[in-house]
Amino acid sequence: MGQTLTEKILDDHLVEGELETGEEIGIEIDQVLTQDTTGTLVWLQFEALGLDEVQTELAAQYCDHQTYQFDFKNTDDHRFLRSAAGTFGAYFSRPGNGICHNVHKENFAAPGKTLLGSDSHTPTPGGLGQLAIGSGGLDVAVAMGGGAYYIDMPEVVNVRLEGELPEWATAKDVILEMLRRLSVKGGVNKIFEYTGPGVESLSVPERTTITNMGTELGATSSIFPTDEKTEDYLARQGREDKYVELQPDEDAEYDDQLTIDLSDLEPLIAEPSMPDNVVPVSEVEGVDVDQVMIGSCTNGGYEDILPAAKMLEGRSIQPDTEMIVAPGSKKASEMLAREGWTAEMMAAGVNYSEATCGACIGIGHVPGSDSVSLRTFNRNFEGRSGIEDDNVYLCSPEVATAAAIKGEIVDPRNLAEELGDMEAPGFELPDAYEGAENDIITPDDPVDDDLVKGPNIGDVPLKDELDADLEGEALLKMEDNITTDHIIPATQDILMYRSNIPKLSEFTLSRVDDSFAQRALDSDGGFLVAGENYGQGSSREHAALCPMYLGIEGVLAQSFARIHKANLFNFGLLPLEIDAEDYEQIEQGDDIEVVDDVAEAVRSGQEEFTVRVNDDWELTATLDASEREREILADGGKLSHTKKKADSGSGAPADD
Ligand code: MIC
Ligand code: SF4
């Protein structure tokens, strides 16, 4: 039987298990990436594991999320990260050099290689045939130390692309169409493999817009085959030697299949406040727009900003609409500046930002109260922009720019007709990706060779082994699709404590209930209760670590998002699945007791647990975990588990 492209790459990297859907597999990791807000913990954990040198082919540390350095704590984090990269042997991309996914794509992404990153949009280089996966930071630290990365073998879904995109429809509309059809839960434990005749009509940057935002489907990864377009793209970066031809076998068998005819697509938009609230732009025409932003790891490339610049040439944006362009990389910025496009955009009224994530997580350009913001980003979770009750729409650069020109949401096809002289800008690659050559410090030429820790950089807390008795109050009951942005928001006031867990924990779930952290500290243990898809969104392991620090013992949810569930294991919190009826019946404040000898049951492979509520009624909860995950959980998390194994001589720190 033939293999899918995913299976081929996994097969090449398999160190444990078999490629059978749902079975746990261990794979070797070739490249890792981390960024500033998850990276500090990655390196502190790397240090705590007693590791002293990066073992992967390549490791890259980016400083991209909080580059404005409003507070010395951010600057100290960046200095620590530079020192860690220098000390342990990673590339260091300086603050302001751009978003990790964009800079990685421009400099290091390689077809056929595996990439693990402590950021949920790590799958971006799937657009050029790399198998890239997002994970919690501790998994990245272990992989960087030479350990395997473990996942349940995902279902591989074939997305067959046919036809070609019509004018004004873009790659963003392809992924918005996927979200419209499948929802933010539709990709959990799946890898989307794009095939079919439509693939060759898409350039690599268009493909990476699709693979990047596959994360919003909850997918483990997304990947395209490679072809002349991939080779040409790498050649423009001066990296043609990295090209490898990769295709699925003709008789490959997929777990599922869907077809998108590109020629049927039209400009789409995700309405507030979920990326899957997708409708045709024509349905929401006329909504007044206060702010337009082009940028992010989804649509912040040179090739994404160029269409906006072309649309704006010789025109002005509306006086009551602000438009901000935040390029994804300094290279893109430098190229656009050298070609004169930056000046064109400025002349049209655009504010030009440094290359940063920034506004995507509410750092800068926070929308005004009761206002509408159109963004080319990938997430519009409520409050993520920095203000509660925000109205953030997600769309392509073309739709965003049309709104800035008109001052309201408009289908760009209608605007073009109205203006008479605005052509569809199309999609164009630069002849050569050149610029920002001075902003990556190589491991061969490091600036520092010793760790530099400012006063805000603390230690990583450890948890004790799992107890036999687990009981406590249901401290918070939450609905479906709770994001890690709800659990630990990433806005500036909070983000600066990413390396200071006691302080950061004070903000845990504050967006849901601001009395939660104190109530958790005051109680002796306790549980969280949630609906479906708990922990979707960002990979931030702080969303498990902070509840752990506050004494939370476990989470009872209808279902979990993949990365967050792995993080719960990594920090020793028991993730139990419950059914919809029991979820309805449990109330906040109820007493929860897991009846069995929990430590023993977890280690022995028990799947069903009896949970007694208020000493009054019982429910059955399920623990879906591999043997490895059970050991980690019972030992009090992955750090304790790995240390324990090393102390007992049963494995090198990096063995798991
Ligand atoms: C995000 O888009 O939410 C982030 C900020 O990039 C996160 C990482 C983080 O929380 O630092 C992610 O996607 O993993
Ligand atoms: Fe940065 Fe936003 Fe991309 Fe996350 S989604 S990496 S915050 S640009």
XYZ file of C-alpha atoms and ligand atoms in Angstrom, residues 35 37 64-65 99-102 119-122 124 212 215-216 295-299 328 356-362 377-379 384 490 538 540, ligand 2:
44
model
C 10.191 32.515 20.563
C 7.360 34.416 25.281
C 9.156 38.502 18.056
C 6.135 38.756 20.323
C 7.988 36.751 13.579
C 9.499 33.310 14.175
C 7.467 31.587 11.462
C 8.284 34.192 8.821
C 4.410 28.130 19.196
C 1.143 26.827 17.838
C 1.723 28.197 14.325
C 4.900 26.174 13.886
C 3.723 27.185 8.726
C -0.151 28.433 9.115
C -3.709 25.605 13.486
C -7.077 27.327 13.869
C 0.547 41.627 9.315
C 1.073 38.479 11.452
C 2.563 35.110 10.618
C -0.422 34.346 8.372
C -0.400 37.333 6.034
C 6.207 39.643 9.407
C 6.510 42.016 15.312
C 3.580 39.924 16.519
C 2.524 42.844 18.717
C -1.104 43.681 18.011
C -1.963 40.033 17.343
C -1.855 39.498 21.108
C -2.973 42.957 22.169
C -4.270 37.711 11.316
C -5.328 34.188 12.276
C -7.117 34.591 15.622
C -7.145 38.945 22.457
C -0.794 37.442 26.491
C -1.764 28.964 21.725
C 1.771 28.328 25.918
Fe 2.746 35.963 16.555
Fe 0.144 36.177 16.155
Fe 1.574 34.450 14.757
Fe 1.124 34.007 17.361
S -0.404 34.073 15.732
S 3.086 33.792 16.259
S 1.174 36.105 18.153
S 1.745 36.681 14.694
